[in-house]
Coordinates of C-alpha atoms and ligand atoms in Angstrom, one line a residue:
M1 CA 13.1 -11.7 19.9
N2 CA 14.5 -14.8 21.3
T3 CA 18.0 -15.9 20.9
I4 CA 18.2 -18.5 18.0
I5 CA 20.3 -21.5 18.7
Q6 CA 21.8 -22.8 15.5
V7 CA 23.4 -26.6 15.8
A8 CA 26.5 -27.1 13.6
L9 CA 26.9 -30.3 12.2
D10 CA 30.7 -31.0 11.8
L11 CA 30.7 -34.4 10.9
L12 CA 31.0 -36.5 7.9
E13 CA 27.7 -38.0 7.0
I14 CA 24.8 -37.1 6.2
D15 CA 22.8 -39.8 7.9
R16 CA 24.3 -39.5 11.2
S17 CA 23.8 -35.9 11.2
I18 CA 20.0 -35.9 10.9
Q19 CA 19.9 -38.5 13.7
I20 CA 21.6 -35.8 15.5
A21 CA 19.7 -33.0 14.5
K22 CA 16.5 -34.2 15.0
E23 CA 17.8 -35.1 18.7
A24 CA 18.9 -31.6 18.9
V25 CA 15.3 -30.0 17.8
E26 CA 13.9 -32.1 20.5
G27 CA 16.2 -30.0 22.5
G28 CA 14.7 -26.8 21.6
I29 CA 17.7 -26.1 18.8
D30 CA 16.2 -23.3 16.1
W31 CA 18.3 -23.3 13.0
I32 CA 20.2 -26.2 11.4
E33 CA 23.8 -26.2 10.0
A34 CA 25.8 -28.5 7.4
G35 CA 29.3 -27.6 9.1
T36 CA 31.7 -27.1 6.3
P37 CA 33.4 -31.0 7.1
L38 CA 29.5 -31.7 6.2
I39 CA 29.5 -30.3 2.8
K40 CA 33.1 -31.3 1.9
S41 CA 32.2 -34.8 2.8
E42 CA 28.3 -35.1 1.4
G43 CA 28.7 -32.1 -1.3
M44 CA 25.3 -30.0 -1.9
N45 CA 23.4 -33.8 -1.1
A46 CA 23.8 -32.6 2.7
I47 CA 21.8 -29.8 2.4
R48 CA 19.4 -31.3 -0.3
Q49 CA 18.8 -34.0 2.4
L50 CA 18.7 -31.9 5.6
R51 CA 16.2 -29.8 3.9
K52 CA 13.6 -32.7 3.1
S53 CA 13.9 -33.8 6.7
F54 CA 13.7 -30.3 8.0
P55 CA 11.1 -28.4 5.9
N56 CA 10.4 -25.9 8.2
H57 CA 13.8 -24.8 9.9
T58 CA 16.0 -22.3 8.7
I59 CA 19.3 -24.1 7.4
L60 CA 22.6 -22.8 7.2
A61 CA 25.1 -23.9 4.5
D62 CA 28.7 -23.2 5.9
M63 CA 30.4 -22.9 2.6
K64 CA 33.0 -20.6 4.0
I65 CA 33.0 -18.8 0.6
A66 CA 36.7 -17.5 -0.1
D67 CA 35.9 -17.0 -4.1
T68 CA 33.7 -17.4 -6.6
G69 CA 31.0 -15.7 -4.3
A70 CA 28.2 -15.8 -7.1
F71 CA 28.4 -19.8 -7.9
E72 CA 28.5 -21.2 -4.8
V73 CA 26.2 -19.1 -3.2
E74 CA 23.5 -20.5 -5.9
M75 CA 25.0 -23.6 -5.5
A76 CA 23.4 -23.9 -1.9
A77 CA 20.6 -21.6 -2.3
K78 CA 19.2 -24.2 -5.2
A79 CA 20.3 -27.0 -2.8
G80 CA 17.7 -25.3 -0.2
A81 CA 19.9 -23.2 1.7
D82 CA 18.0 -20.6 3.9
I83 CA 21.1 -19.0 4.7
V84 CA 24.9 -19.0 3.2
M85 CA 28.3 -18.5 5.3
L86 CA 31.0 -16.5 3.6
L87 CA 34.5 -16.1 4.8
G88 CA 34.1 -12.5 6.1
N89 CA 37.9 -12.2 4.8
A90 CA 36.9 -13.2 1.2
D91 CA 37.6 -9.8 -1.3
D92 CA 35.1 -7.3 -2.0
S93 CA 34.5 -8.7 -5.3
T94 CA 33.4 -11.6 -4.0
V95 CA 31.4 -10.6 -1.0
L96 CA 29.5 -8.2 -3.3
D97 CA 29.0 -11.2 -6.1
A98 CA 27.5 -13.2 -3.5
V99 CA 25.6 -10.7 -2.4
R100 CA 23.4 -10.3 -6.0
S101 CA 23.6 -13.7 -5.7
A102 CA 21.6 -13.9 -2.1
H103 CA 19.5 -11.3 -3.4
K104 CA 18.9 -13.7 -7.3
Y105 CA 18.2 -16.6 -5.1
G106 CA 16.3 -15.2 -2.3
V107 CA 18.8 -16.5 0.7
K108 CA 20.9 -14.6 3.4
L109 CA 24.3 -14.1 3.5
M110 CA 26.2 -15.0 7.4
A111 CA 29.7 -13.7 6.9
D112 CA 32.6 -16.4 9.3
L113 CA 35.1 -13.3 10.8
I114 CA 37.0 -16.8 12.1
I115 CA 40.1 -15.1 11.0
V116 CA 39.5 -11.6 9.9
E117 CA 42.3 -9.3 12.1
D118 CA 39.9 -6.5 12.8
P119 CA 36.7 -8.1 13.1
V120 CA 34.9 -5.0 14.3
S121 CA 36.0 -2.6 11.1
R122 CA 35.2 -5.5 8.3
A123 CA 32.1 -6.2 10.0
I124 CA 30.9 -2.6 9.4
E125 CA 31.9 -3.1 5.9
L126 CA 30.4 -5.9 5.7
E127 CA 27.6 -4.8 6.7
L128 CA 27.3 -2.0 4.2
M129 CA 28.2 -4.5 1.9
G130 CA 25.1 -6.6 2.0
V131 CA 25.8 -9.2 4.6
D132 CA 22.8 -10.2 6.8
Y133 CA 24.3 -12.1 9.8
I134 CA 27.6 -11.4 11.0
N135 CA 29.4 -14.6 12.7
M136 CA 32.0 -13.7 15.6
H137 CA 34.0 -17.1 15.1
T138 CA 36.7 -19.1 16.8
G139 CA 37.5 -21.9 14.7
I140 CA 38.0 -25.3 16.3
D141 CA 41.8 -25.1 15.8
Q142 CA 42.2 -21.8 17.3
Q143 CA 39.9 -23.4 20.4
M144 CA 42.6 -25.4 20.6
T145 CA 45.1 -22.5 21.7
G146 CA 42.9 -21.0 24.3
K147 CA 41.5 -18.7 21.7
D148 CA 37.6 -17.6 22.5
P149 CA 34.9 -15.4 20.8
T150 CA 33.4 -13.7 23.4
P151 CA 36.1 -10.7 24.3
V152 CA 35.3 -8.9 21.1
L153 CA 31.2 -9.6 21.2
E154 CA 30.2 -6.4 22.7
K155 CA 31.6 -4.7 21.0
M156 CA 31.6 -5.8 17.9
T157 CA 27.0 -6.4 18.6
T158 CA 27.3 -2.5 19.1
S159 CA 28.8 -1.4 16.2
V160 CA 26.9 -3.0 13.7
S161 CA 22.7 -3.0 13.2
I162 CA 22.6 -6.2 11.7
P163 CA 22.3 -9.2 13.8
V164 CA 25.5 -10.6 15.2
A165 CA 26.1 -14.9 15.8
A166 CA 29.0 -15.9 18.0
A167 CA 30.4 -19.1 17.9
G168 CA 33.1 -21.3 19.0
G169 CA 33.5 -24.3 21.1
L170 CA 30.2 -22.5 23.2
D171 CA 28.7 -24.3 25.7
A172 CA 25.6 -23.5 28.0
A173 CA 27.4 -21.1 30.0
S174 CA 29.8 -19.7 27.2
A175 CA 26.8 -19.1 25.2
A176 CA 24.6 -17.7 27.9
M177 CA 27.4 -15.1 28.3
A178 CA 27.6 -14.3 24.1
V179 CA 23.8 -13.8 24.7
K180 CA 24.5 -10.7 27.7
A181 CA 27.1 -9.6 24.9
G182 CA 24.3 -8.9 22.8
A183 CA 24.7 -12.1 20.7
S184 CA 21.2 -12.9 18.8
I185 CA 22.4 -16.0 17.5
V186 CA 24.6 -18.7 19.2
I187 CA 26.1 -21.1 16.9
V188 CA 27.1 -24.3 18.9
G189 CA 29.0 -27.8 17.3
G190 CA 30.8 -30.1 19.3
N191 CA 29.1 -29.4 22.8
I192 CA 26.0 -30.8 21.7
T193 CA 27.0 -33.2 18.4
Q194 CA 29.3 -34.5 20.1
S195 CA 27.3 -35.4 23.6
D196 CA 26.1 -39.5 23.7
N197 CA 22.9 -37.1 25.0
V198 CA 22.3 -34.6 22.2
T199 CA 18.7 -33.7 23.1
G200 CA 19.4 -32.7 26.9
A201 CA 22.7 -31.0 25.4
A202 CA 20.4 -28.9 23.6
K203 CA 18.2 -28.2 26.2
K204 CA 20.9 -27.2 28.3
I205 CA 21.9 -24.7 25.9
R206 CA 18.2 -23.5 25.5
E207 CA 17.8 -23.2 29.4
A208 CA 21.2 -21.1 29.6
V209 CA 20.2 -19.0 26.7
D210 CA 17.0 -18.2 27.4
S211 CA 17.3 -17.5 31.3
K212 CA 20.4 -15.4 30.7
D213 CA 21.6 -17.1 34.0
I214 CA 25.4 -17.5 33.5
P215 CA 26.9 -20.0 36.4
E216 CA 29.8 -19.2 38.3
I217 CA 32.7 -20.2 36.5
A218 CA 35.3 -20.4 38.7
H219 CA 39.0 -19.0 37.4
Q220 CA 41.7 -21.6 36.7
T221 CA 45.6 -21.1 36.0
L222 CA 46.7 -22.7 32.8
E223 CA 48.4 -25.2 34.7
E224 CA 45.3 -26.1 36.6
E225 CA 43.0 -25.9 33.4
I226 CA 45.8 -28.3 31.6
R227 CA 45.9 -31.0 34.8
Q228 CA 42.2 -30.6 34.7
L229 CA 41.4 -31.8 31.3
L230 CA 43.8 -34.0 31.4
S231 CA 42.4 -35.7 34.5
E232 CA 39.3 -36.1 32.2
V233 CA 40.6 -37.8 29.5
S234 CA 42.4 -41.7 29.1
T235 CA 46.0 -41.9 27.6
P236 CA 44.3 -43.3 24.6
N237 CA 42.3 -40.0 23.5
I238 CA 45.6 -38.5 24.2
T239 CA 47.9 -40.4 22.0
D240 CA 44.8 -39.9 19.2
A241 CA 44.8 -36.7 19.7
M242 CA 49.0 -36.2 19.2
H243 CA 48.2 -38.2 15.6
R244 CA 49.0 -41.8 17.3
K245 CA 52.3 -40.3 19.4
G246 CA 54.0 -40.1 22.7
A247 CA 53.0 -43.4 24.1
M248 CA 55.8 -45.1 26.0
K249 CA 56.8 -48.3 25.2
D250 CA 57.2 -51.1 27.6
I251 CA 56.2 -49.6 30.5
H252 CA 53.1 -50.8 32.1
T253 CA 51.3 -49.8 35.3
M254 CA 52.2 -51.2 38.7
V255 CA 49.3 -51.0 40.7
A256 CA 45.9 -51.5 38.3
G257 CA 43.5 -48.7 38.5
K258 CA 45.4 -45.9 39.2
R259 CA 45.3 -43.2 37.3
M260 CA 47.9 -39.7 37.3
V261 CA 48.8 -36.4 35.9
G262 CA 51.5 -34.5 36.7
K263 CA 54.9 -32.5 35.3
A264 CA 57.7 -34.4 35.1
V265 CA 61.0 -34.2 37.5
T266 CA 63.4 -36.4 35.3
V267 CA 66.0 -38.6 36.4
Q268 CA 69.0 -40.0 34.3
T269 CA 70.6 -42.9 36.5
F270 CA 73.0 -46.2 35.4
E271 CA 71.9 -50.0 35.8
G272 CA 69.8 -49.8 39.3
D273 CA 72.5 -46.6 41.0
W274 CA 69.2 -45.2 43.3
A275 CA 70.9 -42.1 44.5
K276 CA 69.5 -39.8 42.4
T277 CA 65.9 -41.5 41.8
V278 CA 65.7 -41.3 45.5
E279 CA 66.7 -37.8 45.9
A280 CA 64.7 -36.5 43.4
I281 CA 61.9 -37.1 45.7
E282 CA 63.4 -33.9 47.6
V283 CA 63.6 -32.1 44.1
A284 CA 59.9 -33.0 43.2
G285 CA 57.2 -31.2 44.4
E286 CA 53.2 -32.1 45.1
G287 CA 51.4 -33.1 41.9
D288 CA 54.7 -33.4 39.9
V289 CA 55.8 -37.3 38.4
I290 CA 59.3 -38.7 38.9
V291 CA 60.8 -40.4 35.0
I292 CA 63.6 -42.1 35.5
Y293 CA 65.5 -44.0 32.8
N294 CA 67.5 -46.5 34.4
G295 CA 69.7 -48.4 32.0
S296 CA 69.3 -51.7 33.5
R297 CA 66.0 -54.3 33.0
H298 CA 67.1 -56.8 35.8
I299 CA 68.7 -54.3 38.4
S300 CA 65.2 -52.1 40.0
P301 CA 66.2 -48.5 40.9
W302 CA 63.2 -48.0 43.1
G303 CA 61.0 -49.9 45.9
G304 CA 58.7 -49.7 48.9
L305 CA 60.5 -47.2 50.7
A306 CA 60.9 -44.6 47.7
T307 CA 56.8 -45.2 47.0
L308 CA 56.2 -44.5 50.4
S309 CA 58.3 -40.9 50.5
C310 CA 56.4 -40.3 47.3
L311 CA 53.4 -40.6 49.3
N312 CA 53.9 -38.3 52.2
K313 CA 55.2 -35.6 49.5
G314 CA 52.3 -35.8 47.3
I315 CA 54.1 -36.7 44.3
A316 CA 51.6 -37.8 41.3
G317 CA 54.0 -41.0 40.5
V318 CA 56.5 -42.5 39.4
V319 CA 57.6 -43.9 36.2
I320 CA 60.7 -46.1 34.9
D321 CA 62.5 -47.2 32.2
G322 CA 63.8 -49.9 34.2
P323 CA 62.4 -52.5 37.1
V324 CA 61.0 -51.8 40.4
R325 CA 60.7 -54.1 43.7
D326 CA 58.9 -54.4 46.7
I327 CA 55.9 -54.8 44.6
E328 CA 53.5 -55.8 47.3
E329 CA 53.9 -52.9 48.8
I330 CA 53.8 -50.5 45.9
R331 CA 50.6 -52.0 45.4
A332 CA 49.4 -51.5 48.7
I333 CA 50.6 -47.9 49.2
G334 CA 48.6 -47.1 46.4
V335 CA 50.8 -44.4 44.6
P336 CA 50.8 -44.5 40.5
V337 CA 53.9 -46.3 39.5
F338 CA 54.7 -47.5 36.0
A339 CA 57.5 -49.6 35.2
I340 CA 59.0 -52.3 32.8
S341 CA 58.2 -55.6 35.3
N342 CA 59.2 -56.2 38.9
V343 CA 62.4 -57.9 40.3
P344 CA 64.0 -58.8 43.2
N345 CA 67.3 -56.8 43.6
A346 CA 68.1 -53.1 43.5
G347 CA 71.3 -51.8 42.9
D348 CA 73.5 -49.6 44.9
P349 CA 73.2 -45.7 45.8
K350 CA 76.6 -44.4 43.9
G351 CA 75.7 -41.0 43.0
F352 CA 76.2 -41.0 39.0
G353 CA 73.7 -39.6 37.0
E354 CA 71.5 -36.2 36.5
I355 CA 68.2 -34.7 38.1
G356 CA 66.8 -32.3 35.5
A357 CA 68.6 -33.8 32.3
S358 CA 66.6 -34.6 29.3
I359 CA 66.2 -38.3 28.9
H360 CA 64.8 -41.0 26.9
C361 CA 62.0 -42.9 28.9
G362 CA 59.9 -45.9 27.2
S363 CA 61.7 -44.9 23.7
Q364 CA 60.2 -41.0 24.2
N365 CA 62.0 -38.0 25.2
V366 CA 60.9 -36.3 28.4
N367 CA 61.9 -32.9 29.7
P368 CA 61.6 -31.5 33.0
G369 CA 58.1 -30.1 33.4
D370 CA 56.9 -31.9 30.2
Y371 CA 53.2 -33.4 30.9
I372 CA 52.7 -37.1 32.2
V373 CA 50.1 -39.6 32.1
G374 CA 49.4 -42.6 33.5
D375 CA 46.4 -45.6 33.4
D376 CA 45.9 -48.9 33.2
N377 CA 46.4 -48.5 29.3
G378 CA 49.8 -47.2 29.6
V379 CA 52.0 -44.1 29.9
V380 CA 52.1 -41.1 27.5
V381 CA 54.5 -38.2 27.4
I382 CA 53.1 -34.6 26.5
P383 CA 55.5 -32.0 25.6
K384 CA 55.0 -29.0 27.6
E385 CA 55.1 -26.5 24.8
R386 CA 52.0 -28.2 23.4
A387 CA 50.1 -29.1 26.5
Y388 CA 47.2 -27.4 26.9
E389 CA 46.7 -28.2 22.8
I390 CA 46.8 -31.3 23.5
A391 CA 44.8 -31.7 26.8
R392 CA 42.0 -30.0 24.3
R393 CA 42.2 -32.2 21.6
A394 CA 42.2 -35.1 23.6
K395 CA 38.9 -33.6 25.4
E396 CA 37.4 -33.4 21.9
V397 CA 38.6 -37.0 21.5
E398 CA 36.8 -37.8 24.0
K399 CA 34.0 -36.0 23.6
N400 CA 33.5 -37.8 20.4
E401 CA 34.1 -41.6 21.3
K402 CA 31.0 -40.7 23.4
R403 CA 28.6 -40.3 21.2
I404 CA 29.8 -42.8 18.9
Y405 CA 29.7 -45.0 22.0
E406 CA 25.9 -44.5 22.5
E407 CA 25.4 -44.9 18.8
I408 CA 26.9 -48.6 19.0
K409 CA 25.2 -48.8 22.4
R410 CA 21.8 -48.5 20.1
G411 CA 22.8 -51.5 17.7
S412 CA 25.1 -50.3 15.3
T413 CA 28.8 -51.1 14.8
L414 CA 31.9 -49.2 14.9
S415 CA 32.5 -49.6 11.0
E416 CA 29.1 -48.7 10.7
V417 CA 29.4 -45.8 12.8
L418 CA 32.6 -44.8 11.2
K419 CA 31.7 -46.1 7.5
L420 CA 34.8 -47.7 7.5
K421 CA 34.7 -48.8 4.1
K422 CA 33.9 -45.7 2.5
W423 CA 36.7 -43.9 4.2
E424 CA 40.1 -46.8 3.4
K425 CA 42.3 -45.2 0.9
M426 CA 41.8 -45.6 -2.4
Ligands
5RP501 O1 32.0 -23.9 11.6 C1 32.8 -24.5 12.6 C2 34.7 -24.7 12.4 O2 35.2 -23.9 11.6 C3 32.1 -24.6 13.6 O3 30.8 -25.2 13.3 C4 31.5 -23.8 15.3 O4 33.0 -23.6 15.3 C5 31.0 -24.5 15.5 O5 31.2 -25.5 16.4 P1 32.3 -25.6 17.7 O6 30.6 -25.0 18.8 O7 32.3 -27.2 18.2 O8 32.9 -25.2 17.7

């Protein structure tokens, strides 16, 4: 049997969802899922509309049923769903009543194992209770912390005899891997629906899944992955991912067009005392960002000679809560430097202050090792403890914006695409 590809429509609007589903079907998608956010936003109308627009496609309603199993299955079935999703860790009484209701209304049940502790044992129980499909799923928030559904798949597909679906951040490569591990359904959300070329993204997944060719994936360390993700997104994407937090105040690029990503080497100094700021160049390694609190907006702790030294050491950039001087040299050298302003005068190298302290820079706390990203919009600081999660979430923001950009390019407006009026606070 050919692998089934299901597109998960996790959007808030039914009209955008239908358009995206049409483009995905053109790319070779088989089943269409009304995602949980869509159902919460539009109710059963989402399923009715999808049924109307796609009379010959299998429609799955991702109800994530946790209780009142029979009633919720009935609702989705009557709205036109062919398959209804319930939570795999719903109580057995809920599962059993959902199964009775599914039989009564002629629909199938899929169980989502998103937060099941022992998914294989639970899948065996679910099969015995009459569930038709298992969904080995890593939720979107779980993905942001680095979880992925594939490790358990092989064991799962050999432990149950009903079809197993895989879901959770799948792209062409991981979807092909899931199929190789025995999945007969792959559920893909963001990597299709957030693409600026939905049809192309769907085709890519179709080809990968059908050929079962698993592209070589270069193994990256966690730090390499964080750096790569952060280098692909903008500082606005990152502050969005941080709920509008993290941006440094009043600090701007001094070298337009230069981006930087790196880990902070912090320096606390006083009124242009440039001893510690320059000594930090010896402490910082390749790919680090020197972050300085200067304590004066008028006396510079940094200039062209220090910047040239950074170039020699492969330092990723410099951020100063204070001014710089030698601005022409700094621009010519090209190392990304971010500061409050530029002035002619420097302080003296007295040697007060500290390298590697917890500092304040641009009204943000910065600790050694925090990730610092700068571009023409400004500078953001990402606490090292949440760096992976925020990098992943920023990538999601970037992908989502690409699709919105594409829809505006087709003649819409931002307000129309986002249905701003509808979502204004009541
Ligand atoms: O059910 C879901 C979230 O709870 C999603 O539909 C599922 O995770 C697929 O989307 P993605 O590929 O973006 O992870």
